[in-house]
mmCIF file of C-alpha atoms in Angstrom:
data_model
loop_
_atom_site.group_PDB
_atom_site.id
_atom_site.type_symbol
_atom_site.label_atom_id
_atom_site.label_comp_id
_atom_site.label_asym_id
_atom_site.label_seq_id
_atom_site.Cartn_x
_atom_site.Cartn_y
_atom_site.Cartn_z
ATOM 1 C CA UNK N 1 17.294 -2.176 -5.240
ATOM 2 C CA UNK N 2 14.558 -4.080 -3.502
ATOM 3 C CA UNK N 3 15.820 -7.506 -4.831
ATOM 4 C CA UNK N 4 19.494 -6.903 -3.961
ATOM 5 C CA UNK N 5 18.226 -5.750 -0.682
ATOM 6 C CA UNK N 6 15.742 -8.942 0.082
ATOM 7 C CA UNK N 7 18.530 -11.240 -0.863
ATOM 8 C CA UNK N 8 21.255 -9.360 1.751
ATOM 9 C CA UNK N 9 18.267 -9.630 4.411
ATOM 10 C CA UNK N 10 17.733 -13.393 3.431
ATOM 11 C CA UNK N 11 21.121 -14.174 3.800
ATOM 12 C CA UNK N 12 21.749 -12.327 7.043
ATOM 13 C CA UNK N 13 18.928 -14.356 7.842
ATOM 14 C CA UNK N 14 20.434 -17.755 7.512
ATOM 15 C CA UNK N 15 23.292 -16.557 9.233
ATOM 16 C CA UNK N 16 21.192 -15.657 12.501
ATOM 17 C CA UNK N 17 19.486 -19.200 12.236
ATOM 18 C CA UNK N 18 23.338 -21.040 12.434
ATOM 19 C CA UNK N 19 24.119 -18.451 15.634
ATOM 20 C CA UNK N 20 20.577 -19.670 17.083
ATOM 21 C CA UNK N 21 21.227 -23.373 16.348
ATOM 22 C CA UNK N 22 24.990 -23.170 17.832
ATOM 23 C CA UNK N 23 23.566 -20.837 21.078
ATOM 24 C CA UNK N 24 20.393 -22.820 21.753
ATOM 25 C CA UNK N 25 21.841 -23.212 25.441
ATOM 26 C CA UNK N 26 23.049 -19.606 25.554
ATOM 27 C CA UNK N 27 21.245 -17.003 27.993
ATOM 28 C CA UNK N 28 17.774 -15.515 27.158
ATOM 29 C CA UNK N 29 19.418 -12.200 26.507
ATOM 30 C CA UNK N 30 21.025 -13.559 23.598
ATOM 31 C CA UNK N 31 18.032 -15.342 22.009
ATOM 32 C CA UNK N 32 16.507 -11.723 22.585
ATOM 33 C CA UNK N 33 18.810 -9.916 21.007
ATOM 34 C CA UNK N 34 18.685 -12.407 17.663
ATOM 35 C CA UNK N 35 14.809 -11.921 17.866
ATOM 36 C CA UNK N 36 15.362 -7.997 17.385
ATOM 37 C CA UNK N 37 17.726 -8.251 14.725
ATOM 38 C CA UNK N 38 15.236 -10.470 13.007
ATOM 39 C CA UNK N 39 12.663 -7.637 13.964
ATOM 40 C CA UNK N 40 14.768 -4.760 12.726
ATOM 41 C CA UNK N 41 15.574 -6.993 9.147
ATOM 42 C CA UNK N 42 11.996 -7.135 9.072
ATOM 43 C CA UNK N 43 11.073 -3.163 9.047
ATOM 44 C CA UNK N 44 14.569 -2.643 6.803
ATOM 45 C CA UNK N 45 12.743 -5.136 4.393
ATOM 46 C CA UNK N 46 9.523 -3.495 4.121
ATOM 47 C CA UNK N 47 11.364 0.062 3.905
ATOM 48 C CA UNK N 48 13.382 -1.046 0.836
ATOM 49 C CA UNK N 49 10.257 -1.754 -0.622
ATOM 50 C CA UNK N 50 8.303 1.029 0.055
ATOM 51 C CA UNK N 51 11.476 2.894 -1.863
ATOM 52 C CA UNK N 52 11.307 0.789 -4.659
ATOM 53 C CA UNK N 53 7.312 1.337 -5.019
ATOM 54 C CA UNK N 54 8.292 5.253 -4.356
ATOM 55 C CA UNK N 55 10.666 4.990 -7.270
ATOM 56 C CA UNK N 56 8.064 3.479 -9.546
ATOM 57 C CA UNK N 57 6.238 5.386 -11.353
ATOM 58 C CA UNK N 58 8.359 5.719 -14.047
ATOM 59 C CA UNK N 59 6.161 2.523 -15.342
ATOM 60 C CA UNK N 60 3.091 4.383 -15.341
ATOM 61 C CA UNK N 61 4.752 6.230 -18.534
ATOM 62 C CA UNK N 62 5.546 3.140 -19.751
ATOM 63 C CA UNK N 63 2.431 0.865 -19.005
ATOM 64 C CA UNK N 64 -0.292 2.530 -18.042
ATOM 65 C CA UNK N 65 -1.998 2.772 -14.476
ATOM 66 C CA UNK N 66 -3.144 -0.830 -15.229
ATOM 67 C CA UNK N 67 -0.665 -2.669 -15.309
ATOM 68 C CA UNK N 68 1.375 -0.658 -12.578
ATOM 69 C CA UNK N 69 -1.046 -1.318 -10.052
ATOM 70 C CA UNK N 70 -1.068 -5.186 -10.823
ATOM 71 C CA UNK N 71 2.220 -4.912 -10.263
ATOM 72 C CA UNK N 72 2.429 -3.034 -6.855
ATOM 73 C CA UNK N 73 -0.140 -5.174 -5.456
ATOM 74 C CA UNK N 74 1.528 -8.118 -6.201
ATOM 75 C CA UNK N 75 5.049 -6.547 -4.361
ATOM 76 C CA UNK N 76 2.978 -5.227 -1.732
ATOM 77 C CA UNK N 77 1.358 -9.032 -0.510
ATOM 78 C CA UNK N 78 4.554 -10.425 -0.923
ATOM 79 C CA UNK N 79 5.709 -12.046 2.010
ATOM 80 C CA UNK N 80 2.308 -10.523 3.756
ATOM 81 C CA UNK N 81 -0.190 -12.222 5.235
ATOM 82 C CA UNK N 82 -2.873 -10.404 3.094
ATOM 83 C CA UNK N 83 -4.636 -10.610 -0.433
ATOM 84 C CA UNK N 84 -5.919 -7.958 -2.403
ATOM 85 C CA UNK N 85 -7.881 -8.492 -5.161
ATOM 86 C CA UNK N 86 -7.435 -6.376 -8.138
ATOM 87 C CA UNK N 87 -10.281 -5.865 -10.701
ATOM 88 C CA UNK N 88 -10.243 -3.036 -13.424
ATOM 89 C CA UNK N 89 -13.160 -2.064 -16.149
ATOM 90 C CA UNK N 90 -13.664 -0.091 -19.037
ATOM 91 C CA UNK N 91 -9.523 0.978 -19.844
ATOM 92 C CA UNK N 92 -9.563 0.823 -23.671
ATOM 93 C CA UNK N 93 -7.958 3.940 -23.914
ATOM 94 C CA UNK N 94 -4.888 5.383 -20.775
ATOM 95 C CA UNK N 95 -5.829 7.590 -18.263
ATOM 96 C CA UNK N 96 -4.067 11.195 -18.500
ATOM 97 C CA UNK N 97 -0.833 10.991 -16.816
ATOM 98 C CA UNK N 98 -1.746 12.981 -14.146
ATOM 99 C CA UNK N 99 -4.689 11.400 -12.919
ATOM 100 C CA UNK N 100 -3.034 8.128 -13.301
ATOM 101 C CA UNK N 101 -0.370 9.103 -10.962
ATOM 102 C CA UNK N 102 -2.736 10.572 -7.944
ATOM 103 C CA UNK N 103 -4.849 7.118 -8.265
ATOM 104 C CA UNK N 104 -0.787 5.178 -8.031
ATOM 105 C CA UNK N 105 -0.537 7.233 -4.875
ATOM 106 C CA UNK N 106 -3.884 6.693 -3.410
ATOM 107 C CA UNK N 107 -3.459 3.227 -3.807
ATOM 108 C CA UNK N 108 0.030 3.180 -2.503
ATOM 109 C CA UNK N 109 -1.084 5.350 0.414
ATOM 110 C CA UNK N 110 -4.853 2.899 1.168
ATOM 111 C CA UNK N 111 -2.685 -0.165 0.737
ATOM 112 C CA UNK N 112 0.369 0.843 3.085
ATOM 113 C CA UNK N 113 -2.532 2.323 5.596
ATOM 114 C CA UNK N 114 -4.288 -1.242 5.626
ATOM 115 C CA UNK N 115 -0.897 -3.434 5.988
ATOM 116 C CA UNK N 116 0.350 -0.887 9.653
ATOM 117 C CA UNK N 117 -3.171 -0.214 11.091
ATOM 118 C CA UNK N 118 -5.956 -2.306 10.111
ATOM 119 C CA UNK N 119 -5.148 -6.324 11.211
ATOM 120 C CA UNK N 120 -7.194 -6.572 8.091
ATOM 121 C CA UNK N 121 -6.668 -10.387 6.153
ATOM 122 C CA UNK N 122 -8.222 -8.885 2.876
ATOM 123 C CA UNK N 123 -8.500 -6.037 0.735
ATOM 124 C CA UNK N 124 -10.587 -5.242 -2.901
ATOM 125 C CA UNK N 125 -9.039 -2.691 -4.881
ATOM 126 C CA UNK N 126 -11.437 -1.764 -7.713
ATOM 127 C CA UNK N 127 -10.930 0.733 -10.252
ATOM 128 C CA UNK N 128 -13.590 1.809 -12.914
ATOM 129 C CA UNK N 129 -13.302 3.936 -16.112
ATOM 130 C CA UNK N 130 -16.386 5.956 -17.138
ATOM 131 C CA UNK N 131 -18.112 8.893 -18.207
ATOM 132 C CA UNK N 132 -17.193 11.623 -16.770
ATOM 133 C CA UNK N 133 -15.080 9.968 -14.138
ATOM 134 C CA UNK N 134 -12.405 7.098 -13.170
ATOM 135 C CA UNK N 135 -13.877 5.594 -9.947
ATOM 136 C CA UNK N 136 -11.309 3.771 -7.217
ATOM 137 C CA UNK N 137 -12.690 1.787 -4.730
ATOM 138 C CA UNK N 138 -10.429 0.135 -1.884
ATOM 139 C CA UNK N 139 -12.001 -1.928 0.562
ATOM 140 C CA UNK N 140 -10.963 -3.688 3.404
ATOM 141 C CA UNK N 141 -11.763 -6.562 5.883
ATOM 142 C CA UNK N 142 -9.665 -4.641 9.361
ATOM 143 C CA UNK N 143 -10.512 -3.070 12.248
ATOM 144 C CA UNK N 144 -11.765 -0.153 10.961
ATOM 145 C CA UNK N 145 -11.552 3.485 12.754
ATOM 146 C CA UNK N 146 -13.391 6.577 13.740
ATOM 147 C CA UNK N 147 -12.458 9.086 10.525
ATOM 148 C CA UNK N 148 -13.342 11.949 11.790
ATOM 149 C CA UNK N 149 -11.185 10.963 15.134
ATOM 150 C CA UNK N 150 -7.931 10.337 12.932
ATOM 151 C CA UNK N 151 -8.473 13.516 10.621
ATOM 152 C CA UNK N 152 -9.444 16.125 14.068
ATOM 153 C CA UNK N 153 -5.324 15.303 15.273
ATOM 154 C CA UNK N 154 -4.925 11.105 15.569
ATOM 155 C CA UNK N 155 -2.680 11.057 13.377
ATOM 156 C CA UNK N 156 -4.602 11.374 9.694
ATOM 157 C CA UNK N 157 -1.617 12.706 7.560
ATOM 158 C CA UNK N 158 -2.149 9.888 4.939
ATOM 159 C CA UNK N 159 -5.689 10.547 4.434
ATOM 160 C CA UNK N 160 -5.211 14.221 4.465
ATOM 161 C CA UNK N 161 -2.458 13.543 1.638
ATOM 162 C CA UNK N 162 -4.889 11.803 -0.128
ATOM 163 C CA UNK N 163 -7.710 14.471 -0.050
ATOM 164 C CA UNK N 164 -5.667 16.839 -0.984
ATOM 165 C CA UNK N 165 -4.245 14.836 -4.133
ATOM 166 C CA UNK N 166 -7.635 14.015 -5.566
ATOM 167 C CA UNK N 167 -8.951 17.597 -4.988
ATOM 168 C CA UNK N 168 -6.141 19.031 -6.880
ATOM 169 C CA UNK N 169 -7.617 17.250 -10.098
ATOM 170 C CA UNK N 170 -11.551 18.249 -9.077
ATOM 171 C CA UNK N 171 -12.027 15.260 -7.538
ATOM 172 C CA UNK N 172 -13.787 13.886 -4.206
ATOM 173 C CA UNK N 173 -12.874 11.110 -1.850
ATOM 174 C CA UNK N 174 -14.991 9.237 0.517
ATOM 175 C CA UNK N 175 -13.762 7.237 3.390
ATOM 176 C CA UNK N 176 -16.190 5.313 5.350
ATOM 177 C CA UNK N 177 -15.290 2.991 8.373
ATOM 178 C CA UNK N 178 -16.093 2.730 11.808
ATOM 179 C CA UNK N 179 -14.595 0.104 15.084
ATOM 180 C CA UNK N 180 -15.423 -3.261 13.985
ATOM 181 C CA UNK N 181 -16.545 -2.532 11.050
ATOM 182 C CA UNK N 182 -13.441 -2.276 8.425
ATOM 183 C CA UNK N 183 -12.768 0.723 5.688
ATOM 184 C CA UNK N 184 -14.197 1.940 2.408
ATOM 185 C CA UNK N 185 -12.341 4.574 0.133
ATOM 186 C CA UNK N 186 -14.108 5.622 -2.874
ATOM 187 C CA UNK N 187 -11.955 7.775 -4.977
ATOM 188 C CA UNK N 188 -13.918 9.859 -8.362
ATOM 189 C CA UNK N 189 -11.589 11.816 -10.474
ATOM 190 C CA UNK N 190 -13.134 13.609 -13.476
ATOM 191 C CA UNK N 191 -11.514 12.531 -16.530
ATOM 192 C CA UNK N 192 -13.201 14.990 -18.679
ATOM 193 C CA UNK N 193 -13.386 18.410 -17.320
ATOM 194 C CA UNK N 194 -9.760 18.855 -17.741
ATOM 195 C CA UNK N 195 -8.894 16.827 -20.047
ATOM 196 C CA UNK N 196 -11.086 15.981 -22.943
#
């Protein structure tokens, strides 16, 4: 889906650049109007890939949380101006399936936040197996925000979401970040408690 979709978008692409080349001396509203169509193939880009990353999971079954998130992270920079670096520790053995899939979503959820609100040019995404718990860090290099401002009404239905995903498995998140300053999100899951 998302490849068949990037290569319509490049192509439609290469068409606009001949209509710019053979209109350079064409009014401004023109030029304007090829400058939103870029624009909207732009957002239709990024929204075929948030479906394909939606559609997903299925290779958490398959692979493992691992190897899932490697590969969402390296869809997710594509074509962004933004790195994340990935590290994991201490997976010998697969997290249970459910667990595995809230810590997918968090990360989808961090990641997404980071790219449409933070100007950020960086991001760690650190994930740590232990006893009793799985710990997720993701941290980035933005703008930061007020949390308490975006959770009282401006807007906080991601991090909400994500509260309420890691408390369904007994778990806690912490989001630290202020103006200026970037964001932290520490994520603990138990691993144990429900399913040792």
């Amino acid at each position: 889906l998302h490849n068949e979709t990037e290569q319509y978008i490049a192509a439609t692409n290469v068409e606009l650049d001949l209509i710019d080349e053979r209109l350079r001396s064409a009014d401004e509203g023109v030029r304007e109007s090829i400058d939103a169509i870029r624009e909207n193939l732009l957002h239709i880009s990024r929204s075929a890939r948030n479906v394909s990353y939606a559609l997903h999971p299925a290779m958490l079954e398959d692979l493992g949380l691992i190897p899932t998130l490697q590969w969402f992270i390296e869809e997710f920079v594509e074509n962004e101006a933004l790195s994340v670096d990935f590290e994991a520790a201490g997976f010998d053995e697969r997290l249970p399936e459910d667990v595995a899939i809230i810590l997918y979503r968090v990360a989808q959820e961090a990641l997404t936040n980071v790219l449409k609100h933070s100007g950020a040019t960086n991001v760690c995404v650190n994930i740590t197996k232990g006893y009793p718990d799985v710990i997720m860090v993701v941290q980035d290099n933005g703008k930061g925000f007020d949390p308490e401002t975006v959770e009282d009404g401006g807007g906080g239905l991601g991090i909400i979401g994500m509260k309420e995903r890691v408390a369904s498995l007994g778990g806690a998140i912490n989001i630290r970040s202020a103006p200026g300053e970037g964001t932290r999100i520490r994520v603990t899951i138990p691993i144990e408690v429900n399913h040792g």
